[in-house]
Amino acid sequence: MDLKLLAESEDGGYQPIAGNRSRGLYCNDCRIVLQNSRPSSVDFIYIDPPYYTKRKFHGRGRQEATRPGALHFDDRWKGGHVAYLEFLEQRVRLMHRVLRPEGVLLVHLDWHIVHYVKVMLDQIFGIDRLINELICHYQTGGASKRHFSRKHDTILVYGRGDTYYFNAAVVAAPRSPKALHRARWSKGARISRQHTHKNPDDVITIPALNPMAGERTGFPTQKPLALLELLISAFCPPEGVVADYFCGSGTTLTAARRLGRFYTGSDISAAAVRMVRKRLRET
Ligand SMILES: C[S@@+](CC[C@H](N)C(=O)[O-])C[C@H]1O[C@@H](n2cnc3c(N)ncnc32)[C@H](O)[C@@H]1O
């Protein structure tokens, strides 16, 4: 990593975090961070970049980065969707380069632009390298009278190569009480985890982040820790390196730290990076 380049960033560039699992938290455009990262060094990349919503996001919390009214990030694009796609493509190509041969990239988006990004990812990774199209179904938010209510995001999961890590057993979900009852009745004493749990499917129900939940930071686009813990447990080997180059409030890095993985990340906002550092220290 070229520390001089990173030191030009507003927050002083390189930000080592306490704890030996940290591989660095950077305050900079992730293009610069990625250009200075070692090729084939990361096992799991999750990104939750701007969604091409064409609006500004403001904070809803009490910290410096999230005060109500403080600009969190601007998702308006002068050159429209073409400019957005160029921005993302440049950075995703660099992510492809830093992934290990068996590494995976997860891209979290919604209905605004995900279909264009799917085509772009097919071109970079290869159309056969799509592992999953995960649907994250939300039960929160209002209902629309003008169309069906928009209640899901999409996470596209691509493998850099043909083989990748997936631990179905660790993310297996308990079966319904009815199915459990049936299994107990038919298997009796021979019942095992295989009968009580089932492999997860590609529709993930996301419980709302309770407004009083301890993990709530006030970031308007914060994702739940439980979602990131599920994804990392499933797709990142136990001693693997997790990266999030649009880390926002630091949910991915916090989840990685809780799960004992190595982690690295970046965000262009200095206030966000300061907040992530604090969140990681308290994890
Ligand atoms: C949707 S938010 C991420 C939210 C995050 N997943 C969480 O749970 O808090 C997108 C983030 O990307 C950051 N960002 C936008 N452009 C960037 C760039 N070029 N390089 C790095 N970060 C960028 C924004 O500052 C914002 O914090």
Coordinates of C-alpha atoms and ligand atoms in Angstrom, one line a residue:
M1 CA 0.0 0.0 0.0
D2 CA 1.4 3.4 -1.0
L3 CA 0.9 5.4 2.3
K4 CA 2.0 8.7 0.7
L5 CA -0.9 8.6 -1.7
L6 CA -3.3 7.7 1.1
A7 CA -1.9 10.4 3.4
E8 CA -3.3 13.0 1.1
S9 CA -6.8 12.1 2.2
E10 CA -8.7 14.5 4.6
D11 CA -8.5 12.2 7.5
G12 CA -4.8 11.5 7.3
G13 CA -5.0 8.5 5.1
Y14 CA -4.0 5.2 6.7
Q15 CA -5.9 4.4 9.8
P16 CA -4.7 1.3 11.6
I17 CA -7.3 0.0 14.0
A18 CA -6.6 -1.5 17.4
G19 CA -6.6 -5.3 17.2
N20 CA -4.4 -7.6 15.2
R21 CA -7.1 -8.7 12.8
S22 CA -7.2 -5.3 11.1
R23 CA -5.6 -4.9 7.7
G24 CA -6.3 -1.2 7.7
L25 CA -9.2 1.3 7.4
Y26 CA -8.7 3.9 4.7
C27 CA -10.3 7.3 4.2
N28 CA -10.1 7.9 0.5
D29 CA -11.8 7.2 -2.8
C30 CA -11.7 3.4 -3.0
R31 CA -10.3 3.6 -6.5
I32 CA -7.0 4.9 -4.9
V33 CA -7.2 2.3 -2.1
L34 CA -7.7 -0.5 -4.6
Q35 CA -5.0 0.7 -7.0
N36 CA -2.6 0.4 -4.0
S37 CA -3.8 -2.9 -2.7
R38 CA -2.0 -6.2 -3.3
P39 CA -3.5 -8.4 -6.0
S40 CA -5.1 -11.7 -5.0
S41 CA -5.1 -10.8 -1.3
V42 CA -8.8 -10.8 -0.2
D43 CA -11.3 -13.7 0.2
F44 CA -14.6 -11.8 0.5
I45 CA -15.6 -8.4 -0.7
Y46 CA -19.1 -7.0 0.1
I47 CA -20.0 -3.5 -1.3
D48 CA -23.1 -1.5 -0.7
P49 CA -22.3 1.5 -3.0
P50 CA -24.5 4.4 -3.9
Y51 CA -27.7 2.9 -5.5
Y52 CA -28.3 5.5 -8.2
T53 CA -31.3 6.9 -6.3
K54 CA -30.6 10.4 -7.6
R55 CA -30.9 11.9 -4.2
K56 CA -28.9 13.1 -1.2
F57 CA -28.7 11.2 2.1
H58 CA -28.7 12.9 5.4
G59 CA -28.0 11.6 8.9
R60 CA -30.5 10.5 11.5
G61 CA -28.2 10.1 14.5
R62 CA -26.3 11.9 17.1
Q63 CA -22.7 11.3 16.0
E64 CA -20.7 13.8 13.9
A65 CA -21.2 11.8 10.7
T66 CA -24.9 11.2 11.3
R67 CA -26.3 14.4 12.8
P68 CA -29.8 15.1 11.4
G69 CA -29.2 17.5 8.4
A70 CA -25.5 16.5 8.0
L71 CA -24.9 15.4 4.4
H72 CA -24.0 11.7 4.5
F73 CA -23.5 11.2 0.8
D74 CA -24.7 12.5 -2.5
D75 CA -26.2 10.0 -4.9
R76 CA -26.9 12.4 -7.7
W77 CA -25.0 11.9 -11.0
K78 CA -24.4 14.7 -13.5
G79 CA -23.8 12.3 -16.4
G80 CA -26.9 10.1 -15.4
H81 CA -26.7 6.3 -15.3
V82 CA -23.8 6.2 -17.8
A83 CA -21.6 8.2 -15.4
Y84 CA -22.7 6.0 -12.5
L85 CA -21.9 2.8 -14.4
E86 CA -18.4 4.1 -15.4
F87 CA -17.7 5.0 -11.8
L88 CA -18.7 1.5 -10.5
E89 CA -17.0 -0.4 -13.3
Q90 CA -13.6 1.2 -12.8
R91 CA -13.7 0.2 -9.1
V92 CA -15.2 -3.3 -9.6
R93 CA -12.4 -4.1 -12.1
L94 CA -9.9 -3.3 -9.4
M95 CA -11.8 -5.4 -6.9
H96 CA -11.7 -8.3 -9.3
R97 CA -7.9 -7.9 -9.2
V98 CA -7.6 -7.9 -5.4
L99 CA -9.7 -11.1 -5.0
R100 CA -8.0 -14.4 -4.4
P101 CA -8.6 -17.0 -7.1
E102 CA -11.3 -18.5 -4.8
G103 CA -12.6 -15.2 -3.6
V104 CA -16.1 -13.8 -3.9
L105 CA -17.6 -10.4 -4.5
L106 CA -21.1 -9.4 -3.2
V107 CA -22.7 -6.3 -4.6
H108 CA -25.8 -5.0 -2.7
L109 CA -28.2 -2.8 -4.8
D110 CA -31.9 -2.3 -5.5
W111 CA -34.3 -1.9 -8.4
H112 CA -32.8 1.4 -9.6
I113 CA -29.7 0.1 -11.3
V114 CA -29.1 -3.6 -10.3
H115 CA -30.0 -4.9 -13.8
Y116 CA -27.3 -2.8 -15.5
V117 CA -24.8 -3.7 -12.9
K118 CA -25.6 -7.5 -13.4
V119 CA -24.6 -7.1 -17.1
M120 CA -21.4 -5.3 -16.1
L121 CA -20.5 -8.0 -13.6
D122 CA -21.1 -10.7 -16.2
Q123 CA -18.6 -8.9 -18.4
I124 CA -16.0 -8.6 -15.7
F125 CA -16.3 -12.0 -14.0
G126 CA -18.0 -14.1 -16.7
I127 CA -21.7 -14.9 -17.0
D128 CA -21.1 -18.3 -15.5
R129 CA -19.5 -16.9 -12.3
L130 CA -22.8 -15.7 -10.8
I131 CA -23.2 -17.8 -7.7
N132 CA -26.4 -16.3 -6.2
E133 CA -28.9 -13.6 -6.7
L134 CA -30.0 -13.0 -3.1
I135 CA -33.2 -11.2 -2.4
C136 CA -33.3 -9.3 0.8
H137 CA -37.0 -8.9 1.7
Y138 CA -37.9 -6.0 4.1
Q139 CA -41.0 -6.0 6.1
T140 CA -40.7 -2.3 7.1
G141 CA -41.5 0.9 5.4
G142 CA -44.7 2.3 4.0
A143 CA -47.1 0.9 1.3
S144 CA -47.5 2.5 -2.1
K145 CA -50.9 3.3 -3.8
R146 CA -49.3 3.8 -7.2
H147 CA -47.5 0.4 -7.6
F148 CA -46.6 -2.7 -5.7
S149 CA -44.6 -1.6 -2.6
R150 CA -40.9 -1.9 -3.1
K151 CA -39.7 -4.2 -0.4
H152 CA -36.5 -5.9 -1.5
D153 CA -32.9 -5.3 -2.3
T154 CA -30.7 -7.6 -4.4
I155 CA -27.3 -8.9 -3.6
L156 CA -25.4 -10.4 -6.6
V157 CA -22.7 -12.9 -5.6
Y158 CA -19.9 -13.6 -8.0
G159 CA -16.9 -16.0 -7.7
R160 CA -13.6 -15.0 -9.2
G161 CA -12.9 -18.6 -10.2
D162 CA -14.9 -21.8 -10.6
T163 CA -14.4 -22.9 -7.0
Y164 CA -15.3 -20.9 -3.9
Y165 CA -15.9 -21.3 -0.2
F166 CA -19.5 -21.9 0.9
N167 CA -20.4 -23.3 4.4
A168 CA -24.1 -24.4 4.2
A169 CA -24.0 -26.1 7.6
V170 CA -23.1 -22.9 9.5
V171 CA -25.9 -20.9 8.0
A172 CA -28.5 -23.7 8.0
A173 CA -31.8 -22.4 9.5
P174 CA -34.1 -24.3 11.9
R175 CA -37.1 -26.0 10.2
S176 CA -40.6 -24.9 10.9
P177 CA -42.3 -26.4 14.1
K178 CA -44.5 -28.5 11.8
A179 CA -41.6 -30.0 9.9
L180 CA -39.7 -30.6 13.1
H181 CA -42.7 -32.4 14.6
R182 CA -42.9 -34.6 11.4
A183 CA -39.2 -35.3 11.6
R184 CA -39.3 -36.3 15.3
W185 CA -42.3 -38.5 14.6
S186 CA -40.6 -40.4 11.7
K187 CA -37.0 -40.4 12.9
G188 CA -37.4 -40.8 16.7
A189 CA -34.1 -41.1 18.4
R190 CA -32.2 -41.1 15.0
I191 CA -33.0 -37.4 14.6
S192 CA -29.9 -35.3 13.7
R193 CA -29.1 -31.7 12.7
Q194 CA -29.8 -32.6 9.1
H195 CA -33.4 -33.3 10.0
T196 CA -33.9 -30.2 12.3
H197 CA -32.2 -27.7 10.0
K198 CA -32.5 -26.8 6.3
N199 CA -30.1 -25.1 4.0
P200 CA -31.0 -21.5 3.6
D201 CA -32.7 -20.3 0.4
D202 CA -31.9 -17.2 -1.7
V203 CA -34.7 -15.1 -0.1
I204 CA -33.5 -13.5 3.1
T205 CA -36.0 -11.8 5.4
I206 CA -34.5 -8.8 7.0
P207 CA -35.9 -7.8 10.3
A208 CA -36.1 -4.1 10.8
L209 CA -33.3 -2.4 12.7
N210 CA -35.1 -1.5 15.9
P211 CA -34.8 2.3 16.4
M212 CA -33.6 1.6 19.9
A213 CA -31.2 -1.3 18.9
G214 CA -27.7 -0.9 20.2
E215 CA -26.2 -1.4 16.8
R216 CA -28.1 1.6 15.3
T217 CA -25.6 4.4 14.4
G218 CA -27.9 6.9 12.7
F219 CA -26.4 6.2 9.2
P220 CA -29.4 6.4 6.8
T221 CA -28.3 3.4 4.8
Q222 CA -26.9 1.2 7.6
K223 CA -27.3 -2.5 7.0
P224 CA -28.1 -5.0 9.9
L225 CA -25.2 -6.8 11.5
A226 CA -27.2 -10.1 11.3
L227 CA -27.2 -9.9 7.5
L228 CA -23.5 -9.3 7.2
E229 CA -22.8 -12.1 9.8
L230 CA -24.8 -14.5 7.7
L231 CA -23.1 -13.6 4.5
I232 CA -19.5 -13.7 5.9
S233 CA -20.2 -17.0 7.8
A234 CA -21.5 -18.5 4.5
F235 CA -18.9 -17.2 2.0
C236 CA -15.7 -16.4 3.9
P237 CA -13.4 -19.1 5.2
P238 CA -12.6 -18.9 9.0
E239 CA -9.1 -17.4 8.5
G240 CA -10.1 -15.3 5.5
V241 CA -9.8 -11.6 4.8
V242 CA -13.1 -9.5 4.5
A243 CA -13.1 -6.1 2.7
D244 CA -15.7 -3.4 2.2
Y245 CA -14.6 -0.5 0.1
F246 CA -17.8 1.6 0.6
C247 CA -17.9 0.8 4.3
G248 CA -20.3 3.6 5.5
S249 CA -21.0 3.0 9.2
G250 CA -18.7 -0.1 9.2
T251 CA -21.3 -2.9 9.4
T252 CA -19.3 -5.4 7.3
L253 CA -16.0 -4.7 9.2
T254 CA -17.8 -5.0 12.6
A255 CA -19.4 -8.3 11.6
A256 CA -16.0 -9.6 10.3
R257 CA -14.3 -8.6 13.6
R258 CA -17.1 -10.3 15.6
L259 CA -16.6 -13.5 13.6
G260 CA -12.8 -13.4 14.0
R261 CA -12.0 -12.7 10.3
F262 CA -9.3 -10.3 9.1
Y263 CA -10.8 -7.1 7.7
T264 CA -10.0 -4.0 5.7
G265 CA -12.1 -1.2 4.3
S266 CA -12.5 2.4 3.1
D267 CA -14.9 5.2 2.8
I268 CA -14.5 8.6 1.1
S269 CA -16.2 10.4 4.0
A270 CA -13.8 11.3 6.9
A271 CA -16.7 11.6 9.4
A272 CA -17.8 8.0 8.4
V273 CA -14.3 6.6 8.9
R274 CA -13.9 8.3 12.3
M275 CA -17.2 6.7 13.3
V276 CA -16.2 3.3 12.0
R277 CA -13.0 3.4 14.0
K278 CA -15.0 4.1 17.1
R279 CA -17.5 1.3 16.3
L280 CA -14.7 -1.2 15.8
R281 CA -12.9 -0.2 19.0
E282 CA -16.2 -0.8 20.9
T283 CA -16.8 -4.2 19.3
Ligands
LIG1 C1 -24.8 2.9 1.1 S1 -23.5 3.6 2.0 C2 -22.8 2.2 2.8 C3 -23.6 1.8 4.1 C4 -22.9 0.6 4.8 N1 -23.1 -0.6 4.1 C5 -23.5 0.5 6.2 O1 -24.0 -0.5 6.7 O2 -23.4 1.5 6.9 C6 -22.3 4.0 0.8 C7 -21.1 4.6 1.2 O3 -20.2 4.7 0.1 C8 -19.3 5.9 0.4 N2 -18.7 6.2 -0.9 C9 -19.2 6.9 -2.0 N3 -18.3 7.0 -2.9 C10 -17.2 6.4 -2.5 C11 -15.9 6.2 -3.1 N4 -15.6 6.6 -4.3 N5 -15.0 5.5 -2.4 C12 -15.2 5.1 -1.1 N6 -16.4 5.3 -0.5 C13 -17.4 5.9 -1.2 C14 -20.3 6.9 1.0 O4 -19.6 7.9 1.7 C15 -21.2 6.0 1.8 O5 -20.7 6.0 3.2

